Amino acid sequence: MEGGRLVRLIGCVKNYDWGRLGKESRVARLYACNSGDYHVVDQDKPYAEFWMGSHDSGPSYVVQGGGENGNKLTLKEWIENKPSVLGDKVVNKWGTNLPFLFKVLSVAKALSIQAHPDKDLASRLHSELPDVYKDDNHKPEMALALTEFEALCGFISLEELKLIVQTVPEIVAVVGTAHAEQVLELNKDGGKEKDKLVLQSVFTELMSASKDVVAEVIAKLISRLCIKNQERELTEKEQLVLRLEKQYPADVGVLAAFLLNYVKLNPGEALYLGANEPHAYIYGDCVECMATSDNVVRAGLTPKHRDVKTLCSMLTYRQGFPKILQGTAVNPHVMRYIPPFDEFEVDRCILPEQSTAEFPSNPGPSVFMVVEGEGTVTISSNEIIREGDVFFAPANTSITVSTSSGLHLYRTGVNSRFFEE
């Protein structure tokens, strides 16, 4: 088991067009530090995601003997050669694949309005369209803010939906007055199923509208908001809609934003997203963790493949503001974020000067990532760690991290609750 030692990893970078440019991007900085190649960053290129895991779309590599790249093994291959590093319980449930995928995101402009399929839908989509849906796994995920972080997530409450129908004539112009009347006739006691059906029909009608209709209506919306802006201060949602329209002109996602909750996270706050929940990240840096999957069903704010029919039919149409996770202290320097999914949990460790944190041994594997500062990690011997370092810790490995100058690191592992069951 590598003598219980840590294994250094080289991660993978993704240059999606919504990422931050060049050295402005935390992802680019981490990638340059992680790969040891500081000339690798192109100032004119967006650096959106830094991946750490075993997914085929962005594999991590194991640094062998002193870091030469002569014999590069992917983390997936390395685990397959010695599955004991995952621990018996993990292998019994997920086989020899790492069950979680760890990422850092640097978001300059909005990502698509999207949702991730549950396991059954993922299997079906993967078999029907393997080029679009790359695997057959579900993708519950959690975003943990590194900076102030903005997102759209889940549908607004019934009260807010009624207000939107009354105050945003452009939505009514697309979905029709009959749908608008249905929304206004809903009452709190009418039953959740009826609310869902009406919301689903309104959202589906909106997302399915023709490009010409959408373009015309958005033009009216923008000119109306510009006039309103001279009379009064625009609401946060109205201001957001103007921002989104600049990024994605004439895109139906600009209108859809009115129907979704606008969430702002402070550093250290997290949001988890179950299967079939609509969301779109808007701005900021976050650590993201998910089940090992890259399945995304998109329908707005994107130049990529859209699958409106699938998205509108798969959503839960649950309404109300999402729960914000604050984390639970496991020791003075470590907060733990435990979502309701077996595949992962995340620890956020912020060590001030001259301090130490213990990570007790765990029956499953962990991946650690240093985001800022430098320090020492100890198992059997001491090793210097600094910004950009990523390492894999086998199951049943206890770790001590200390720093003289300050250190900020994250650990992801299989959900502790999974081992307690």
Coordinates of C-alpha atoms in Angstrom, one line a residue:
M1 CA 0.0 0.0 0.0
E2 CA 2.9 2.3 -0.8
G3 CA 3.8 2.0 2.9
G4 CA 0.9 4.3 3.8
R5 CA 2.6 7.1 2.0
L6 CA 1.1 10.0 0.1
V7 CA 1.1 9.9 -3.7
R8 CA 1.5 13.2 -5.5
L9 CA -0.8 13.9 -8.4
I10 CA -0.7 16.0 -11.5
G11 CA -4.2 17.3 -12.2
C12 CA -5.9 18.3 -15.5
V13 CA -7.0 21.7 -16.6
K14 CA -10.1 22.6 -18.7
N15 CA -10.2 25.8 -20.8
Y16 CA -14.0 26.3 -21.2
D17 CA -14.9 29.8 -22.4
W18 CA -16.6 30.9 -19.2
G19 CA -13.3 30.6 -17.2
R20 CA -11.1 33.5 -16.0
L21 CA -8.3 34.6 -18.3
G22 CA -4.6 33.8 -17.8
K23 CA -3.0 34.6 -14.5
E24 CA -6.2 36.2 -13.2
S25 CA -7.5 32.7 -12.9
R26 CA -6.9 30.7 -9.7
V27 CA -7.3 27.6 -11.7
A28 CA -4.4 28.7 -14.0
R29 CA -2.2 29.5 -10.9
L30 CA -2.9 26.1 -9.3
Y31 CA -2.3 24.3 -12.5
A32 CA 1.0 26.0 -13.1
C33 CA 2.1 25.3 -9.5
N34 CA 0.8 21.7 -9.7
S35 CA 2.6 20.9 -13.0
G36 CA 5.7 22.8 -12.0
D37 CA 5.6 24.6 -15.3
Y38 CA 5.1 28.3 -14.7
H39 CA 5.3 29.2 -18.4
V40 CA 2.3 27.0 -19.2
V41 CA -0.3 29.7 -18.7
D42 CA -1.4 31.6 -21.8
Q43 CA -2.7 35.1 -20.8
D44 CA -5.3 35.2 -23.5
K45 CA -6.8 31.8 -22.7
P46 CA -9.6 31.1 -20.2
Y47 CA -8.8 28.6 -17.4
A48 CA -12.1 27.3 -16.0
E49 CA -11.6 24.0 -14.2
F50 CA -8.8 22.1 -12.5
W51 CA -9.7 18.4 -12.1
M52 CA -8.3 15.9 -9.6
G53 CA -9.6 12.3 -10.0
S54 CA -9.9 9.3 -12.2
H55 CA -12.5 10.3 -14.7
D56 CA -11.5 9.5 -18.3
S57 CA -12.4 13.0 -19.5
G58 CA -9.7 14.6 -17.4
P59 CA -7.5 12.1 -15.7
S60 CA -4.9 12.9 -13.0
Y61 CA -1.5 11.3 -13.2
V62 CA 0.6 9.8 -10.5
V63 CA 4.0 11.4 -10.0
Q64 CA 6.5 8.4 -9.9
G65 CA 9.9 8.5 -8.2
G66 CA 11.0 12.1 -8.0
G67 CA 8.5 13.5 -10.5
E68 CA 9.9 12.4 -13.9
N69 CA 7.2 11.9 -16.5
G70 CA 8.9 9.1 -18.3
N71 CA 6.4 6.5 -17.1
K72 CA 3.1 8.3 -16.6
L73 CA 0.4 6.2 -14.9
T74 CA -3.1 7.7 -14.6
L75 CA -4.5 7.6 -11.1
K76 CA -7.2 5.2 -12.4
E77 CA -4.5 2.7 -13.7
W78 CA -2.5 3.1 -10.5
I79 CA -5.6 2.3 -8.3
E80 CA -6.5 -0.7 -10.6
N81 CA -3.0 -2.1 -9.9
K82 CA -3.5 -1.9 -6.1
P83 CA -7.2 -1.6 -5.3
S84 CA -6.4 -2.0 -1.5
V85 CA -5.6 1.8 -1.4
L86 CA -9.4 2.4 -1.7
G87 CA -10.3 0.2 1.3
D88 CA -12.6 -2.9 1.2
K89 CA -15.9 -1.2 1.7
V90 CA -15.3 1.3 -1.1
V91 CA -14.2 -1.4 -3.6
N92 CA -17.2 -3.5 -2.7
K93 CA -19.6 -0.6 -3.5
W94 CA -17.8 1.2 -6.4
G95 CA -15.2 -1.2 -7.7
T96 CA -11.7 0.1 -8.4
N97 CA -12.8 3.6 -9.6
L98 CA -12.4 6.6 -7.3
P99 CA -16.1 7.4 -6.4
F100 CA -15.6 11.2 -6.3
L101 CA -14.2 13.9 -8.6
F102 CA -12.6 17.0 -7.1
K103 CA -12.3 20.3 -8.9
V104 CA -11.5 24.0 -8.5
L105 CA -13.6 26.4 -10.7
S106 CA -12.7 30.0 -11.7
V107 CA -15.9 31.5 -13.2
A108 CA -15.8 34.7 -15.1
K109 CA -19.2 34.5 -16.8
A110 CA -22.2 32.3 -16.3
L111 CA -22.2 28.6 -17.0
S112 CA -25.2 27.0 -18.7
I113 CA -28.5 26.5 -17.1
Q114 CA -28.2 22.8 -16.5
A115 CA -29.1 19.7 -14.4
H116 CA -27.4 16.4 -13.8
P117 CA -29.3 13.2 -14.4
D118 CA -30.0 10.5 -11.7
K119 CA -28.5 7.0 -12.2
D120 CA -31.4 5.6 -14.3
L121 CA -31.6 8.6 -16.6
A122 CA -27.8 8.7 -16.9
S123 CA -27.7 5.0 -18.0
R124 CA -30.3 5.7 -20.7
L125 CA -28.7 8.9 -22.0
H126 CA -25.3 7.3 -22.1
S127 CA -26.5 4.4 -24.2
E128 CA -28.5 6.6 -26.6
L129 CA -26.0 9.5 -27.0
P130 CA -22.5 8.3 -25.7
D131 CA -20.7 11.2 -27.4
V132 CA -22.8 13.8 -25.4
Y133 CA -23.3 11.9 -22.2
K134 CA -19.9 10.4 -21.5
D135 CA -20.7 7.9 -18.7
D136 CA -23.6 6.2 -17.0
N137 CA -23.2 7.6 -13.5
H138 CA -25.3 10.2 -11.6
K139 CA -23.6 13.5 -10.6
P140 CA -24.8 14.9 -7.3
E141 CA -22.4 17.8 -6.5
M142 CA -21.4 20.4 -4.0
A143 CA -19.9 23.8 -4.5
L144 CA -17.9 25.3 -1.7
A145 CA -17.1 29.0 -2.1
L146 CA -13.4 30.1 -2.1
T147 CA -14.4 33.7 -2.9
E148 CA -17.8 35.4 -2.9
F149 CA -19.7 33.1 -5.3
E150 CA -22.9 33.6 -7.2
A151 CA -25.2 31.0 -8.6
L152 CA -28.8 30.3 -9.8
C153 CA -30.1 27.3 -8.1
G154 CA -33.6 25.6 -7.9
F155 CA -37.0 27.2 -8.6
I156 CA -38.3 30.3 -6.7
S157 CA -41.2 29.9 -4.3
L158 CA -44.8 30.0 -5.3
E159 CA -45.2 33.5 -3.9
E160 CA -42.2 34.8 -5.9
L161 CA -43.4 33.0 -9.0
K162 CA -46.8 34.9 -8.8
L163 CA -44.9 38.1 -8.4
I164 CA -42.8 37.4 -11.5
V165 CA -45.9 36.7 -13.6
Q166 CA -47.4 40.0 -12.4
T167 CA -44.2 42.1 -12.9
V168 CA -42.3 40.6 -15.8
P169 CA -44.6 41.0 -18.9
E170 CA -42.0 39.5 -21.1
I171 CA -42.3 36.1 -19.4
V172 CA -46.1 36.2 -20.0
A173 CA -45.5 37.2 -23.6
V174 CA -43.6 34.0 -24.2
V175 CA -45.6 31.5 -22.1
G176 CA -49.0 33.0 -22.8
T177 CA -51.7 34.5 -20.6
A178 CA -53.4 31.1 -20.0
H179 CA -50.3 29.8 -18.3
A180 CA -49.9 33.1 -16.3
E181 CA -53.5 32.8 -15.1
Q182 CA -52.9 29.2 -14.0
V183 CA -50.0 30.4 -11.8
L184 CA -52.1 33.2 -10.3
E185 CA -54.9 30.7 -9.5
L186 CA -52.6 28.4 -7.5
N187 CA -53.0 28.7 -3.7
K188 CA -50.9 27.4 -0.9
D189 CA -53.4 24.7 -0.1
G190 CA -53.8 23.5 -3.6
G191 CA -51.3 20.6 -3.3
K192 CA -47.7 20.3 -4.3
E193 CA -48.4 18.1 -7.3
K194 CA -50.6 20.8 -9.0
D195 CA -48.0 23.5 -8.2
K196 CA -45.3 21.3 -9.9
L197 CA -47.4 20.6 -13.0
V198 CA -48.1 24.3 -13.5
L199 CA -44.5 25.3 -13.0
Q200 CA -43.3 22.5 -15.3
S201 CA -45.7 23.6 -18.1
V202 CA -44.6 27.3 -17.7
F203 CA -40.9 26.4 -17.7
T204 CA -41.2 24.0 -20.6
E205 CA -43.2 26.6 -22.6
L206 CA -40.5 29.2 -21.9
M207 CA -37.5 27.0 -22.7
S208 CA -39.1 25.7 -25.9
A209 CA -39.9 29.1 -27.4
S210 CA -38.5 29.9 -30.8
K211 CA -35.3 31.8 -31.1
D212 CA -37.0 34.7 -32.9
V213 CA -39.7 35.1 -30.2
V214 CA -37.0 35.0 -27.5
A215 CA -34.8 37.5 -29.2
E216 CA -37.7 40.0 -29.7
V217 CA -38.9 39.6 -26.1
I218 CA -35.4 40.1 -24.6
A219 CA -34.9 43.2 -26.6
K220 CA -38.1 44.6 -25.1
L221 CA -37.1 43.5 -21.6
I222 CA -33.7 45.2 -21.9
S223 CA -35.1 48.5 -23.0
R224 CA -37.8 48.3 -20.3
L225 CA -35.2 47.7 -17.6
C226 CA -33.0 50.6 -18.9
I227 CA -36.0 53.0 -18.6
K228 CA -36.9 51.6 -15.1
N229 CA -33.3 52.1 -14.0
Q230 CA -33.8 55.8 -14.4
E231 CA -36.9 55.8 -12.2
R232 CA -35.7 53.4 -9.4
E233 CA -32.9 51.1 -8.4
L234 CA -33.3 47.8 -10.2
T235 CA -33.7 44.7 -8.1
E236 CA -30.8 42.3 -7.7
K237 CA -32.5 39.8 -10.1
E238 CA -33.1 42.6 -12.7
Q239 CA -29.4 43.7 -12.4
L240 CA -28.4 40.0 -12.9
V241 CA -30.6 39.6 -16.0
L242 CA -28.8 42.7 -17.6
R243 CA -25.4 41.1 -16.8
L244 CA -26.5 37.7 -18.3
E245 CA -27.9 39.4 -21.4
K246 CA -24.5 41.0 -22.1
Q247 CA -22.8 37.6 -21.8
Y248 CA -25.4 35.6 -23.8
P249 CA -27.4 38.0 -26.0
A250 CA -30.9 36.8 -27.0
D251 CA -30.5 33.6 -25.0
V252 CA -33.6 32.1 -23.4
G253 CA -31.6 31.6 -20.2
V254 CA -31.8 35.3 -19.6
L255 CA -35.5 35.0 -19.1
A256 CA -35.3 31.7 -17.3
A257 CA -33.1 33.4 -14.6
F258 CA -36.3 35.1 -13.3
L259 CA -37.7 31.6 -12.3
L260 CA -34.6 30.5 -10.4
N261 CA -33.2 31.4 -7.0
Y262 CA -30.3 33.9 -7.0
V263 CA -27.8 32.6 -4.4
K264 CA -24.7 34.4 -3.1
L265 CA -22.3 32.4 -1.0
N266 CA -19.6 33.8 1.2
P267 CA -16.2 32.0 1.4
G268 CA -16.7 28.9 3.4
E269 CA -20.4 28.5 2.5
A270 CA -21.5 25.6 0.3
L271 CA -24.4 24.6 -1.8
Y272 CA -25.3 21.0 -2.8
L273 CA -27.1 20.0 -5.9
G274 CA -29.0 16.8 -6.1
A275 CA -29.9 15.0 -9.3
N276 CA -32.4 16.8 -11.6
E277 CA -32.1 20.2 -9.9
P278 CA -31.6 23.2 -12.3
H279 CA -28.6 25.5 -11.6
A280 CA -26.1 27.8 -13.2
Y281 CA -22.9 29.1 -11.6
I282 CA -22.5 32.8 -12.4
Y283 CA -19.3 34.2 -10.9
G284 CA -16.4 33.5 -8.5
D285 CA -14.1 30.7 -7.4
C286 CA -15.2 27.5 -5.7
V287 CA -14.0 24.1 -4.8
E288 CA -16.4 21.6 -6.3
C289 CA -16.9 17.9 -5.6
M290 CA -19.2 15.4 -7.2
A291 CA -19.7 11.7 -8.0
T292 CA -17.3 10.6 -10.7
S293 CA -19.3 11.8 -13.7
D294 CA -19.3 14.4 -16.4
N295 CA -23.0 14.2 -17.4
V296 CA -24.6 17.6 -17.9
V297 CA -28.0 18.3 -19.6
R298 CA -28.0 21.9 -20.8
A299 CA -30.8 24.2 -22.0
G300 CA -29.7 27.9 -21.8
L301 CA -26.8 30.3 -21.4
T302 CA -24.5 28.2 -23.5
P303 CA -23.0 27.7 -27.0
K304 CA -22.9 23.9 -26.3
H305 CA -25.3 21.2 -27.1
R306 CA -28.8 21.9 -25.7
D307 CA -31.3 19.2 -24.8
V308 CA -34.4 21.2 -23.8
K309 CA -36.8 18.3 -23.9
T310 CA -34.7 16.1 -21.6
L311 CA -34.0 18.9 -19.2
C312 CA -37.7 20.0 -18.9
S313 CA -38.9 16.4 -18.4
M314 CA -36.2 15.4 -15.8
L315 CA -36.4 18.3 -13.3
T316 CA -38.0 17.8 -9.8
Y317 CA -39.7 21.2 -9.9
R318 CA -39.1 21.5 -6.2
Q319 CA -39.6 25.2 -5.1
G320 CA -38.0 27.3 -2.5
F321 CA -34.6 28.6 -1.5
P322 CA -31.8 26.0 -1.3
K323 CA -30.1 25.1 1.9
I324 CA -26.7 26.8 2.5
L325 CA -24.2 24.5 4.3
Q326 CA -22.0 26.2 6.8
G327 CA -19.9 23.2 7.6
T328 CA -19.3 21.5 11.0
A329 CA -16.1 22.0 13.0
V330 CA -14.2 18.7 13.4
N331 CA -11.3 20.4 15.1
P332 CA -10.2 24.1 15.7
H333 CA -8.9 24.5 12.1
V334 CA -11.1 22.1 10.0
M335 CA -14.7 22.5 8.9
R336 CA -16.5 19.5 7.3
Y337 CA -19.2 19.7 4.7
I338 CA -21.3 16.5 4.5
P339 CA -23.9 16.3 1.7
P340 CA -26.6 13.7 1.6
F341 CA -24.7 11.5 -0.9
D342 CA -22.4 8.6 -0.1
E343 CA -19.7 9.4 -2.7
F344 CA -18.1 12.4 -1.0
E345 CA -17.5 14.9 1.8
V346 CA -15.2 17.9 1.9
D347 CA -12.9 19.3 4.6
R348 CA -11.8 22.9 4.6
C349 CA -8.6 23.4 6.6
I350 CA -7.3 26.9 7.3
L351 CA -4.1 26.8 9.4
P352 CA -2.9 30.1 10.8
E353 CA 0.9 30.7 11.5
Q354 CA 2.6 28.1 13.8
S355 CA -0.3 25.7 13.9
T356 CA -1.1 22.0 13.3
A357 CA -4.1 19.9 12.2
E358 CA -4.7 16.2 12.4
F359 CA -6.6 14.2 9.8
P360 CA -7.3 10.8 11.5
S361 CA -7.2 7.6 9.5
N362 CA -10.3 6.8 7.5
P363 CA -11.5 3.5 5.9
G364 CA -11.6 5.2 2.5
P365 CA -9.2 7.2 0.2
S366 CA -8.7 10.9 0.3
V367 CA -7.4 13.6 -2.0
F368 CA -5.7 16.7 -0.5
M369 CA -5.2 20.0 -2.4
V370 CA -3.2 23.0 -1.2
V371 CA -4.8 26.2 -2.3
E372 CA -2.6 28.8 -0.5
G373 CA 0.6 29.0 1.6
E374 CA 3.0 26.2 2.5
G375 CA 3.7 23.8 5.3
T376 CA 4.7 20.2 6.1
V377 CA 2.7 17.0 5.9
T378 CA 3.7 14.1 8.0
I379 CA 3.0 10.4 7.8
S380 CA 6.2 8.4 8.4
S381 CA 8.4 11.3 7.4
N382 CA 8.0 15.0 6.8
E383 CA 7.3 16.4 3.3
I384 CA 7.1 20.1 2.3
I385 CA 3.8 21.0 0.7
R386 CA 2.8 24.3 -1.0
E387 CA 0.2 25.9 -3.3
G388 CA -0.9 23.7 -6.1
D389 CA 0.2 20.4 -4.5
V390 CA -2.3 17.6 -4.8
F391 CA -1.9 14.2 -3.2
F392 CA -3.7 11.0 -2.8
A393 CA -3.9 9.4 0.7
P394 CA -4.7 5.6 0.7
A395 CA -7.4 4.3 3.1
N396 CA -6.4 3.9 6.7
T397 CA -3.7 6.6 6.6
S398 CA -3.5 9.2 9.3
I399 CA -2.0 12.6 8.4
T400 CA -0.6 15.6 10.3
V401 CA -0.3 19.0 8.6
S402 CA 1.6 21.9 10.1
T403 CA 2.7 25.3 9.0
S404 CA 4.9 28.2 10.3
S405 CA 3.6 30.8 7.8
G406 CA -0.1 29.8 7.2
L407 CA -1.7 27.2 4.9
H408 CA -5.1 26.7 3.3
L409 CA -6.0 23.2 2.1
Y410 CA -9.0 21.0 1.2
R411 CA -9.5 17.3 1.6
T412 CA -12.2 15.3 -0.1
G413 CA -13.0 11.7 0.7
V414 CA -15.9 9.2 0.8
N415 CA -18.7 10.4 3.0
S416 CA -18.0 9.4 6.7
R417 CA -21.6 8.4 7.1
F418 CA -21.1 5.7 4.5
F419 CA -18.6 3.9 6.9
E420 CA -21.0 4.3 9.9
E421 CA -23.9 2.5 8.2

